[in-house]
mmCIF file of C-alpha atoms in Angstrom:
data_model
loop_
_atom_site.group_PDB
_atom_site.id
_atom_site.type_symbol
_atom_site.label_atom_id
_atom_site.label_comp_id
_atom_site.label_asym_id
_atom_site.label_seq_id
_atom_site.Cartn_x
_atom_site.Cartn_y
_atom_site.Cartn_z
ATOM 1 C CA MET A 1 -52.120 -29.705 24.987
ATOM 2 C CA ASN A 2 -54.974 -26.895 26.472
ATOM 3 C CA PHE A 3 -57.254 -29.470 25.343
ATOM 4 C CA ASP A 4 -55.792 -31.852 27.779
ATOM 5 C CA LEU A 5 -55.369 -29.261 30.406
ATOM 6 C CA LEU A 6 -59.229 -28.837 30.254
ATOM 7 C CA ALA A 7 -60.183 -32.454 30.203
ATOM 8 C CA LEU A 8 -58.187 -33.252 32.768
ATOM 9 C CA SER A 9 -59.407 -30.519 34.596
ATOM 10 C CA LYS A 10 -63.002 -31.368 34.197
ATOM 11 C CA GLU A 11 -62.069 -35.121 35.405
ATOM 12 C CA LEU A 12 -60.098 -33.622 38.308
ATOM 13 C CA VAL A 13 -63.691 -31.716 39.422
ATOM 14 C CA LEU A 14 -65.829 -34.614 39.124
ATOM 15 C CA ALA A 15 -63.197 -36.455 41.066
ATOM 16 C CA LEU A 16 -63.352 -33.872 43.938
ATOM 17 C CA GLU A 17 -67.254 -34.160 43.778
ATOM 18 C CA LYS A 18 -67.520 -37.687 44.052
ATOM 19 C CA ASN A 19 -64.743 -36.759 46.823
ATOM 20 C CA ASP A 20 -62.844 -39.853 45.314
ATOM 21 C CA GLN A 21 -59.059 -38.070 47.034
ATOM 22 C CA ILE A 22 -57.000 -40.834 45.313
ATOM 23 C CA CYS A 23 -58.287 -40.158 41.503
ATOM 24 C CA ALA A 24 -57.994 -36.782 42.103
ATOM 25 C CA ASP A 25 -54.288 -37.093 43.245
ATOM 26 C CA GLN A 26 -53.641 -39.147 40.081
ATOM 27 C CA ILE A 27 -55.378 -36.403 38.127
ATOM 28 C CA LEU A 28 -52.811 -33.548 39.798
ATOM 29 C CA ASP A 29 -49.376 -35.736 39.060
ATOM 30 C CA GLN A 30 -51.108 -35.852 35.358
ATOM 31 C CA ILE A 31 -51.146 -31.830 35.036
ATOM 32 C CA ALA A 32 -48.450 -31.228 36.907
ATOM 33 C CA GLY A 33 -46.833 -33.915 34.195
ATOM 34 C CA LEU A 34 -48.453 -31.722 31.279
ATOM 35 C CA ARG A 35 -46.682 -28.663 32.623
ATOM 36 C CA GLU A 36 -43.068 -30.357 32.867
ATOM 37 C CA THR A 37 -43.643 -31.486 29.195
ATOM 38 C CA GLN A 38 -44.468 -27.560 28.714
ATOM 39 C CA LEU A 39 -41.101 -26.500 30.637
ATOM 40 C CA PHE A 40 -38.856 -28.656 28.844
ATOM 41 C CA ASN A 41 -40.461 -27.528 25.521
ATOM 42 C CA GLU A 42 -39.473 -23.937 26.440
ATOM 43 C CA LEU A 43 -36.176 -25.022 27.942
ATOM 44 C CA GLY A 44 -35.657 -26.466 24.301
ATOM 45 C CA ARG A 45 -36.674 -23.092 22.779
ATOM 46 C CA LEU A 46 -34.340 -21.275 24.804
ATOM 47 C CA THR A 47 -31.339 -23.646 24.175
ATOM 48 C CA ARG A 48 -32.130 -23.141 20.181
ATOM 49 C CA GLN A 49 -32.219 -19.350 20.911
ATOM 50 C CA LEU A 50 -29.038 -19.872 22.927
ATOM 51 C CA HIS A 51 -27.499 -21.477 19.840
ATOM 52 C CA ASP A 52 -28.388 -19.174 17.531
ATOM 53 C CA THR A 53 -26.926 -16.410 19.689
ATOM 54 C CA MET A 54 -23.817 -18.097 20.002
ATOM 55 C CA VAL A 55 -23.571 -18.288 16.257
ATOM 56 C CA SER A 56 -24.335 -14.550 15.831
ATOM 57 C CA PHE A 57 -22.007 -13.649 18.659
ATOM 58 C CA THR A 58 -18.909 -15.475 16.294
ATOM 59 C CA ILE A 59 -19.766 -12.686 13.950
ATOM 60 C CA ASP A 60 -20.170 -10.176 16.664
ATOM 61 C CA SER A 61 -17.150 -10.629 17.830
ATOM 62 C CA LYS A 62 -15.412 -10.400 14.111
ATOM 63 C CA ILE A 63 -17.165 -6.714 14.501
ATOM 64 C CA SER A 64 -15.611 -6.150 18.205
ATOM 65 C CA GLU A 65 -12.491 -7.024 16.279
ATOM 66 C CA PHE A 66 -13.112 -4.634 13.555
ATOM 67 C CA ALA A 67 -13.990 -1.742 16.544
ATOM 68 C CA GLU A 68 -11.085 -2.408 18.406
ATOM 69 C CA HIS A 69 -8.110 -2.884 15.986
ATOM 70 C CA GLU A 70 -8.957 -2.752 12.293
ATOM 71 C CA ILE A 71 -11.344 0.956 12.693
ATOM 72 C CA PRO A 72 -8.372 2.523 14.682
ATOM 73 C CA ASP A 73 -5.738 0.903 12.407
ATOM 74 C CA ALA A 74 -7.566 2.254 9.451
ATOM 75 C CA LYS A 75 -7.690 5.520 10.831
ATOM 76 C CA GLU A 76 -3.905 5.467 11.766
ATOM 77 C CA ARG A 77 -2.938 4.540 8.073
ATOM 78 C CA LEU A 78 -5.432 7.715 6.864
ATOM 79 C CA HIS A 79 -3.805 10.310 9.030
ATOM 80 C CA TYR A 80 -0.580 8.683 7.471
ATOM 81 C CA VAL A 81 -1.928 9.259 4.184
ATOM 82 C CA ILE A 82 -2.784 12.808 5.198
ATOM 83 C CA ALA A 83 0.770 13.668 6.655
ATOM 84 C CA MET A 84 2.462 11.723 3.391
ATOM 85 C CA THR A 85 0.210 14.321 0.952
ATOM 86 C CA GLU A 86 0.727 17.243 2.930
ATOM 87 C CA GLN A 87 4.715 16.498 3.165
ATOM 88 C CA ALA A 88 4.649 15.718 -0.400
ATOM 89 C CA ALA A 89 2.798 19.126 -1.261
ATOM 90 C CA ASN A 90 4.838 20.827 0.984
ATOM 91 C CA GLN A 91 8.252 19.446 -0.166
ATOM 92 C CA THR A 92 7.227 20.607 -3.800
ATOM 93 C CA LEU A 93 5.947 23.861 -2.860
ATOM 94 C CA THR A 94 9.085 24.511 -1.486
ATOM 95 C CA VAL A 95 11.339 23.826 -4.604
ATOM 96 C CA VAL A 96 8.932 25.747 -6.459
ATOM 97 C CA GLU A 97 9.477 28.726 -4.294
ATOM 98 C CA ASN A 98 13.359 28.303 -4.381
ATOM 99 C CA LEU A 99 13.348 28.032 -7.970
ATOM 100 C CA LEU A 100 11.105 30.924 -9.111
ATOM 101 C CA PRO A 101 13.416 33.633 -8.126
ATOM 102 C CA ILE A 102 16.196 31.915 -9.846
ATOM 103 C CA SER A 103 14.627 31.428 -13.151
ATOM 104 C CA ALA A 104 13.107 35.222 -12.761
ATOM 105 C CA GLU A 105 16.847 36.466 -12.053
ATOM 106 C CA LEU A 106 18.378 34.715 -15.196
ATOM 107 C CA ASN A 107 15.534 35.756 -17.127
ATOM 108 C CA ALA A 108 16.406 39.649 -16.024
ATOM 109 C CA GLN A 109 20.087 38.689 -17.254
ATOM 110 C CA VAL A 110 19.114 37.747 -20.243
ATOM 111 C CA GLU A 111 17.045 40.477 -20.924
ATOM 112 C CA ILE A 112 19.573 42.832 -20.424
ATOM 113 C CA LEU A 113 22.477 41.259 -22.219
ATOM 114 C CA SER A 114 20.249 40.660 -25.254
ATOM 115 C CA GLY A 115 19.383 44.393 -25.382
ATOM 116 C CA LYS A 116 23.271 45.337 -25.066
ATOM 117 C CA TRP A 117 23.946 42.442 -27.393
ATOM 118 C CA GLY A 118 21.942 44.076 -29.949
ATOM 119 C CA ARG A 119 23.355 47.622 -29.697
ATOM 120 C CA PHE A 120 26.843 45.612 -30.194
ATOM 121 C CA LEU A 121 25.785 43.940 -33.222
ATOM 122 C CA ASP A 122 24.148 47.547 -34.556
ATOM 123 C CA ARG A 123 27.745 48.651 -34.102
ATOM 124 C CA GLU A 124 26.368 51.386 -31.338
ATOM 125 C CA MET A 125 28.295 50.409 -28.537
ATOM 126 C CA PRO A 126 31.722 52.149 -27.511
ATOM 127 C CA LEU A 127 34.704 50.395 -26.837
ATOM 128 C CA GLU A 128 34.672 50.869 -22.907
ATOM 129 C CA GLU A 129 30.972 49.778 -22.769
ATOM 130 C CA PHE A 130 31.620 46.896 -24.902
ATOM 131 C CA LYS A 131 34.578 45.628 -22.301
ATOM 132 C CA SER A 132 32.261 45.748 -19.344
ATOM 133 C CA MET A 133 29.795 43.765 -21.070
ATOM 134 C CA THR A 134 32.087 40.947 -22.045
ATOM 135 C CA GLN A 135 32.860 40.854 -18.137
ATOM 136 C CA GLU A 136 28.629 40.640 -17.602
ATOM 137 C CA ILE A 137 28.489 37.747 -20.043
ATOM 138 C CA SER A 138 31.107 35.801 -18.086
ATOM 139 C CA LYS A 139 29.237 36.695 -15.194
ATOM 140 C CA HIS A 140 25.885 35.922 -16.790
ATOM 141 C CA PHE A 141 27.613 31.893 -17.666
ATOM 142 C CA SER A 142 28.977 31.080 -13.978
ATOM 143 C CA ASP A 143 25.591 32.367 -12.722
ATOM 144 C CA SER A 144 23.572 30.296 -15.168
ATOM 145 C CA GLN A 145 25.641 27.044 -14.687
ATOM 146 C CA ILE A 146 24.990 26.995 -10.816
ATOM 147 C CA SER A 147 21.348 27.913 -11.613
ATOM 148 C CA GLN A 148 20.706 25.207 -13.984
ATOM 149 C CA GLN A 149 22.165 22.865 -11.934
ATOM 150 C CA GLN A 150 19.888 24.315 -8.826
ATOM 151 C CA ILE A 151 17.085 23.767 -11.048
ATOM 152 C CA HIS A 152 18.286 20.645 -12.115
ATOM 153 C CA VAL A 153 18.124 19.277 -8.336
ATOM 154 C CA GLY A 154 15.032 21.267 -7.357
ATOM 155 C CA LEU A 155 13.159 19.621 -10.318
ATOM 156 C CA ASN A 156 14.464 16.096 -9.458
ATOM 157 C CA ASP A 157 13.511 16.784 -5.603
ATOM 158 C CA ILE A 158 9.614 17.747 -7.272
ATOM 159 C CA LEU A 159 10.045 14.159 -9.445
ATOM 160 C CA MET A 160 10.577 12.129 -5.890
ATOM 161 C CA ALA A 161 7.819 14.022 -3.961
ATOM 162 C CA GLN A 162 5.584 12.422 -6.302
ATOM 163 C CA GLY A 163 6.383 8.757 -4.728
ATOM 164 C CA PHE A 164 3.626 9.638 -2.197
ATOM 165 C CA GLN A 165 1.364 8.634 -4.671
ATOM 166 C CA ASP A 166 2.140 4.888 -5.074
ATOM 167 C CA ILE A 167 2.241 4.792 -0.825
ATOM 168 C CA THR A 168 -0.862 6.506 -0.515
ATOM 169 C CA GLY A 169 -2.698 4.333 -3.349
ATOM 170 C CA GLN A 170 -1.577 1.110 -1.600
ATOM 171 C CA ILE A 171 -2.392 2.050 2.178
ATOM 172 C CA ILE A 172 -5.801 3.257 0.757
ATOM 173 C CA ARG A 173 -6.552 -0.104 -0.996
ATOM 174 C CA ARG A 174 -6.150 -1.794 1.907
ATOM 175 C CA VAL A 175 -8.549 0.850 3.944
ATOM 176 C CA ILE A 176 -11.070 0.148 1.077
ATOM 177 C CA ASP A 177 -10.740 -3.558 1.472
ATOM 178 C CA LEU A 178 -11.400 -3.418 5.723
ATOM 179 C CA VAL A 179 -14.652 -1.346 4.587
ATOM 180 C CA GLN A 180 -15.785 -4.174 2.149
ATOM 181 C CA ASP A 181 -14.571 -6.988 5.060
ATOM 182 C CA LEU A 182 -16.979 -4.782 7.471
ATOM 183 C CA GLU A 183 -19.763 -4.742 4.906
ATOM 184 C CA THR A 184 -19.821 -8.121 4.741
ATOM 185 C CA SER A 185 -19.325 -8.659 8.165
ATOM 186 C CA MET A 186 -22.507 -6.375 9.004
ATOM 187 C CA ILE A 187 -24.706 -8.229 6.171
ATOM 188 C CA LYS A 188 -24.163 -11.617 7.808
ATOM 189 C CA LEU A 189 -25.067 -10.244 11.120
ATOM 190 C CA ILE A 190 -28.334 -8.464 9.637
ATOM 191 C CA SER A 191 -29.119 -11.673 7.872
ATOM 192 C CA ILE A 192 -28.693 -13.776 11.385
ATOM 193 C CA SER A 193 -30.239 -11.485 13.594
ATOM 194 C CA SER A 194 -33.522 -11.448 10.865
ATOM 195 C CA ARG A 195 -33.393 -15.320 10.779
ATOM 196 C CA LYS A 196 -32.997 -15.660 7.224
ATOM 197 C CA THR A 197 -30.459 -18.277 6.314
ATOM 198 C CA SER A 198 -26.647 -17.188 6.110
ATOM 199 C CA SER A 199 -24.160 -18.253 3.529
ATOM 200 C CA GLY A 200 -21.272 -19.521 5.353
ATOM 201 C CA GLU A 201 -19.019 -17.400 2.866
ATOM 202 C CA ALA A 202 -15.349 -17.161 4.781
ATOM 203 C CA SER A 203 -14.188 -13.703 4.945
ATOM 204 C CA THR A 204 -11.961 -12.370 2.588
ATOM 205 C CA MET A 205 -9.861 -10.589 5.205
ATOM 206 C CA HIS A 206 -6.544 -11.735 4.835
ATOM 207 C CA HIS A 207 -3.795 -9.383 2.935
ATOM 208 C CA GLU A 208 -0.844 -11.511 1.489
ATOM 209 C CA LEU A 209 1.629 -8.770 1.680
ATOM 210 C CA PRO A 210 1.974 -6.236 4.422
ATOM 211 C CA GLY A 211 2.293 -3.204 2.430
ATOM 212 C CA PRO A 212 3.746 0.154 3.215
ATOM 213 C CA VAL A 213 4.853 0.407 6.606
ATOM 214 C CA VAL A 214 2.889 3.071 8.554
ATOM 215 C CA PRO A 215 4.539 4.762 11.517
ATOM 216 C CA GLY A 216 3.334 3.408 14.646
ATOM 217 C CA VAL A 217 1.079 1.183 13.210
ATOM 218 C CA ASP A 218 3.330 -1.616 11.337
ATOM 219 C CA ASP A 219 6.477 -0.935 13.246
ATOM 220 C CA LYS A 220 5.217 -1.672 16.767
ATOM 221 C CA ALA A 221 6.423 -5.383 16.848
ATOM 222 C CA GLY A 222 9.735 -4.401 15.629
ATOM 223 C CA ASP A 223 10.285 -6.540 12.815
ATOM 224 C CA VAL A 224 10.146 -4.330 9.898
ATOM 225 C CA ALA A 225 12.918 -2.327 8.461
ATOM 226 C CA THR A 226 12.136 1.114 9.094
ATOM 227 C CA SER A 227 15.175 2.551 6.907
ATOM 228 C CA GLN A 228 17.416 1.806 3.852
ATOM 229 C CA VAL A 229 20.044 1.142 6.514
ATOM 230 C CA ASP A 230 18.183 -1.407 7.857
ATOM 231 C CA VAL A 231 17.622 -3.065 4.911
ATOM 232 C CA ASP A 232 21.279 -2.898 4.014
ATOM 233 C CA ASP A 233 22.401 -4.261 7.269
ATOM 234 C CA LEU A 234 19.988 -6.999 7.249
ATOM 235 C CA LEU A 235 21.032 -7.785 3.633
ATOM 236 C CA SER A 236 24.614 -7.596 4.311
ATOM 237 C CA SER A 237 24.174 -10.103 6.983
ATOM 238 C CA LEU A 238 22.973 -12.210 4.498
ATOM 239 C CA GLY A 239 26.373 -12.085 2.884
ATOM 240 C CA PHE A 240 24.958 -9.023 0.225
ATOM 241 C CA MET B 1 28.228 -0.159 -16.819
ATOM 242 C CA ASP B 2 26.555 0.421 -20.111
ATOM 243 C CA LYS B 3 24.564 3.219 -20.217
ATOM 244 C CA ASN B 4 22.617 1.981 -23.536
ATOM 245 C CA MET B 5 21.351 -1.547 -21.515
ATOM 246 C CA LYS B 6 17.911 -1.880 -21.514
ATOM 247 C CA ILE B 7 15.454 -1.483 -18.692
ATOM 248 C CA LEU B 8 12.491 -2.704 -17.971
ATOM 249 C CA ILE B 9 10.553 -1.157 -14.849
ATOM 250 C CA VAL B 10 7.615 -2.877 -13.348
ATOM 251 C CA ASP B 11 5.267 -1.396 -10.930
ATOM 252 C CA ASP B 12 1.416 -0.715 -10.901
ATOM 253 C CA PHE B 13 1.580 2.514 -10.387
ATOM 254 C CA SER B 14 2.381 4.459 -13.237
ATOM 255 C CA THR B 15 3.427 7.716 -11.471
ATOM 256 C CA MET B 16 6.149 5.265 -9.680
ATOM 257 C CA ARG B 17 7.355 4.159 -13.105
ATOM 258 C CA ARG B 18 7.629 7.810 -14.177
ATOM 259 C CA ILE B 19 9.538 8.651 -11.236
ATOM 260 C CA ILE B 20 11.932 5.678 -11.853
ATOM 261 C CA LYS B 21 12.285 6.146 -15.462
ATOM 262 C CA ASN B 22 12.946 9.705 -14.616
ATOM 263 C CA LEU B 23 15.593 9.130 -12.436
ATOM 264 C CA LEU B 24 17.381 6.474 -14.441
ATOM 265 C CA LYS B 25 17.338 9.176 -17.372
ATOM 266 C CA ASP B 26 19.068 11.720 -15.013
ATOM 267 C CA LEU B 27 21.706 8.886 -14.441
ATOM 268 C CA GLY B 28 22.032 8.350 -18.204
ATOM 269 C CA PHE B 29 20.200 5.279 -18.883
ATOM 270 C CA THR B 30 17.777 6.272 -21.334
ATOM 271 C CA ASN B 31 16.532 3.003 -22.822
ATOM 272 C CA THR B 32 13.778 2.069 -20.333
ATOM 273 C CA VAL B 33 10.554 -0.112 -21.036
ATOM 274 C CA GLU B 34 7.375 -0.120 -18.672
ATOM 275 C CA ALA B 35 5.191 -3.247 -17.519
ATOM 276 C CA ASP B 36 2.405 -2.546 -14.768
ATOM 277 C CA ASP B 37 3.054 -6.084 -13.377
ATOM 278 C CA GLY B 38 4.437 -9.565 -13.508
ATOM 279 C CA LYS B 39 2.133 -11.032 -15.722
ATOM 280 C CA THR B 40 2.627 -8.256 -18.893
ATOM 281 C CA ALA B 41 6.638 -7.930 -17.956
ATOM 282 C CA ILE B 42 7.106 -12.082 -18.409
ATOM 283 C CA PRO B 43 6.608 -11.583 -22.379
ATOM 284 C CA ILE B 44 8.728 -8.814 -22.401
ATOM 285 C CA LEU B 45 11.588 -10.348 -20.649
ATOM 286 C CA GLU B 46 10.782 -13.608 -22.908
ATOM 287 C CA LYS B 47 11.226 -11.786 -26.527
ATOM 288 C CA GLY B 48 14.795 -10.887 -24.972
ATOM 289 C CA GLY B 49 16.777 -7.814 -24.832
ATOM 290 C CA ILE B 50 16.542 -6.683 -21.484
ATOM 291 C CA ASP B 51 19.482 -6.036 -19.605
ATOM 292 C CA PHE B 52 18.351 -5.172 -15.950
ATOM 293 C CA LEU B 53 14.998 -5.690 -14.154
ATOM 294 C CA VAL B 54 13.626 -2.904 -11.718
ATOM 295 C CA THR B 55 10.330 -4.251 -10.344
ATOM 296 C CA ASP B 56 7.808 -3.653 -7.545
ATOM 297 C CA TRP B 57 6.827 -6.111 -5.016
ATOM 298 C CA ASN B 58 3.286 -5.558 -4.214
ATOM 299 C CA MET B 59 0.889 -5.829 -7.711
ATOM 300 C CA PRO B 60 -2.118 -7.210 -8.758
ATOM 301 C CA GLY B 61 -1.868 -9.955 -11.290
ATOM 302 C CA MET B 62 1.414 -11.342 -10.691
ATOM 303 C CA THR B 63 3.573 -10.091 -7.548
ATOM 304 C CA GLY B 64 7.617 -8.891 -8.261
ATOM 305 C CA ILE B 65 8.494 -11.967 -5.853
ATOM 306 C CA GLU B 66 6.811 -14.340 -8.304
ATOM 307 C CA LEU B 67 8.019 -12.670 -11.130
ATOM 308 C CA LEU B 68 11.701 -12.969 -9.567
ATOM 309 C CA LYS B 69 11.228 -16.485 -9.291
ATOM 310 C CA VAL B 70 9.797 -17.227 -12.980
ATOM 311 C CA VAL B 71 12.875 -15.379 -13.723
ATOM 312 C CA ARG B 72 15.695 -16.942 -11.735
ATOM 313 C CA SER B 73 14.018 -20.544 -12.793
ATOM 314 C CA ASN B 74 14.186 -19.466 -16.831
ATOM 315 C CA PRO B 75 17.813 -20.678 -17.805
ATOM 316 C CA GLN B 76 17.534 -17.416 -20.688
ATOM 317 C CA LEU B 77 16.693 -14.908 -18.120
ATOM 318 C CA ALA B 78 18.332 -16.884 -14.777
ATOM 319 C CA LYS B 79 21.331 -14.422 -14.802
ATOM 320 C CA LEU B 80 19.178 -11.191 -15.095
ATOM 321 C CA PRO B 81 20.303 -8.470 -12.464
ATOM 322 C CA VAL B 82 17.063 -7.682 -10.707
ATOM 323 C CA LEU B 83 16.764 -4.698 -8.163
ATOM 324 C CA MET B 84 13.643 -4.752 -6.180
ATOM 325 C CA VAL B 85 12.087 -1.290 -5.468
ATOM 326 C CA THR B 86 8.969 -1.675 -2.557
ATOM 327 C CA ALA B 87 7.194 -0.505 0.035
ATOM 328 C CA GLU B 88 7.429 -3.868 1.813
ATOM 329 C CA ALA B 89 9.971 -3.454 4.308
ATOM 330 C CA LYS B 90 9.169 -6.747 6.716
ATOM 331 C CA ARG B 91 12.423 -8.445 7.730
ATOM 332 C CA GLU B 92 11.273 -11.816 6.604
ATOM 333 C CA GLN B 93 10.226 -10.427 3.002
ATOM 334 C CA ILE B 94 13.958 -9.026 2.511
ATOM 335 C CA ILE B 95 14.791 -12.305 3.411
ATOM 336 C CA MET B 96 12.622 -14.002 1.127
ATOM 337 C CA ALA B 97 13.960 -11.960 -1.809
ATOM 338 C CA ALA B 98 17.519 -12.482 -1.185
ATOM 339 C CA GLN B 99 16.439 -16.009 -0.995
ATOM 340 C CA ALA B 100 14.823 -15.897 -4.219
ATOM 341 C CA GLY B 101 18.237 -14.362 -5.723
ATOM 342 C CA VAL B 102 17.249 -10.602 -5.771
ATOM 343 C CA ASN B 103 20.226 -8.517 -6.444
ATOM 344 C CA GLY B 104 19.258 -5.303 -4.743
ATOM 345 C CA TYR B 105 16.416 -4.102 -2.541
ATOM 346 C CA VAL B 106 15.477 -0.435 -2.312
ATOM 347 C CA ILE B 107 12.347 0.440 0.097
ATOM 348 C CA LYS B 108 10.261 2.925 -0.491
ATOM 349 C CA PRO B 109 10.112 6.123 0.035
ATOM 350 C CA PHE B 110 13.573 6.355 -1.401
ATOM 351 C CA THR B 111 16.086 8.780 -2.639
ATOM 352 C CA ALA B 112 17.501 9.150 -6.296
ATOM 353 C CA ALA B 113 20.970 8.895 -4.095
ATOM 354 C CA THR B 114 19.864 5.475 -2.720
ATOM 355 C CA LEU B 115 18.757 4.075 -6.177
ATOM 356 C CA LYS B 116 22.163 5.260 -7.909
ATOM 357 C CA GLU B 117 24.056 3.873 -5.179
ATOM 358 C CA LYS B 118 22.259 0.531 -5.651
ATOM 359 C CA ILE B 119 22.529 0.065 -9.359
ATOM 360 C CA GLU B 120 26.145 0.831 -9.078
ATOM 361 C CA LYS B 121 26.905 -1.593 -6.008
ATOM 362 C CA ILE B 122 25.012 -3.994 -8.601
ATOM 363 C CA PHE B 123 26.849 -3.947 -11.796
ATOM 364 C CA GLU B 124 29.913 -3.270 -9.611
ATOM 365 C CA ARG B 125 29.664 -6.963 -8.630
ATOM 366 C CA LEU B 126 28.751 -8.285 -11.783
ATOM 367 C CA ASP B 127 31.478 -6.666 -13.633
ATOM 368 C CA GLY B 128 34.121 -7.661 -10.804
#
């Protein structure tokens, strides 16, 4: 092209030297045409660039979707995990704190009574003391019955508190999925911006199931049952 | 309600299986077996002898709802009582489970009292 321009320019100089105005005008038109071709080429290049940008923009918009919704959502979910694990730990600790003195009290009673019982078996116990011991034994029986029931209820509460592991496990799995999707999108974006061909592999971001309801995240639309009572109401409306 | 009935507990989280197993034991049901998803539950069910199925919904491999459908479509198992214990709480899902023929639906996290009540209700209906 530069060669064309150079040749035309030389011809233009010649024409001007010869004072051939018509010829000079023709050459000038040719040069202008050459510029137009360059302009079109440049325009074509820009169009191509725009197209590429648009393609990368569709992925970019997915990343902005991550930034706008998915990441804050994931943060809420992880906060809920903290809240649930904290609740479970507190629930367990409370039960343990309540049961330890009960168990200690029972232990103390048994220790005193077994000492007395030993003296009774060795026939070292006066009748009066024996009478009071029978009352103590009766009291121990009724006390230990109540205590055993309390221990039983407490152990069941500890058992139930472990349910957090299932719920939080499910929530964390979903956050891991999100991180993987984000990673995939970032890789695609990088490969496009570095002009390498990208495989048009579709995003794996789909959750077959909504999973555990996280308060403030999943219950906004009002289409979830927030308690067992809700579930029971819904089922009874279906004839259950 | 026969306290010796054989109960299959299906959940992918072993902690949840242990919780349910211990709760059932506390209610007097000691005859339990476990599976970690629908796929491993089916051979146990097909072998026969299971009287009650307690299943989670969201499990890798085969979900609880798929398992429920398999159970209902198998003439030998069609009448098996099924209790779903799940974190899935969307209304459309509860309706889906009801339509697939679930006998009871408990959402996690649940209480021992809820589990007891639902099991009793299921067997009241079946026996009544």
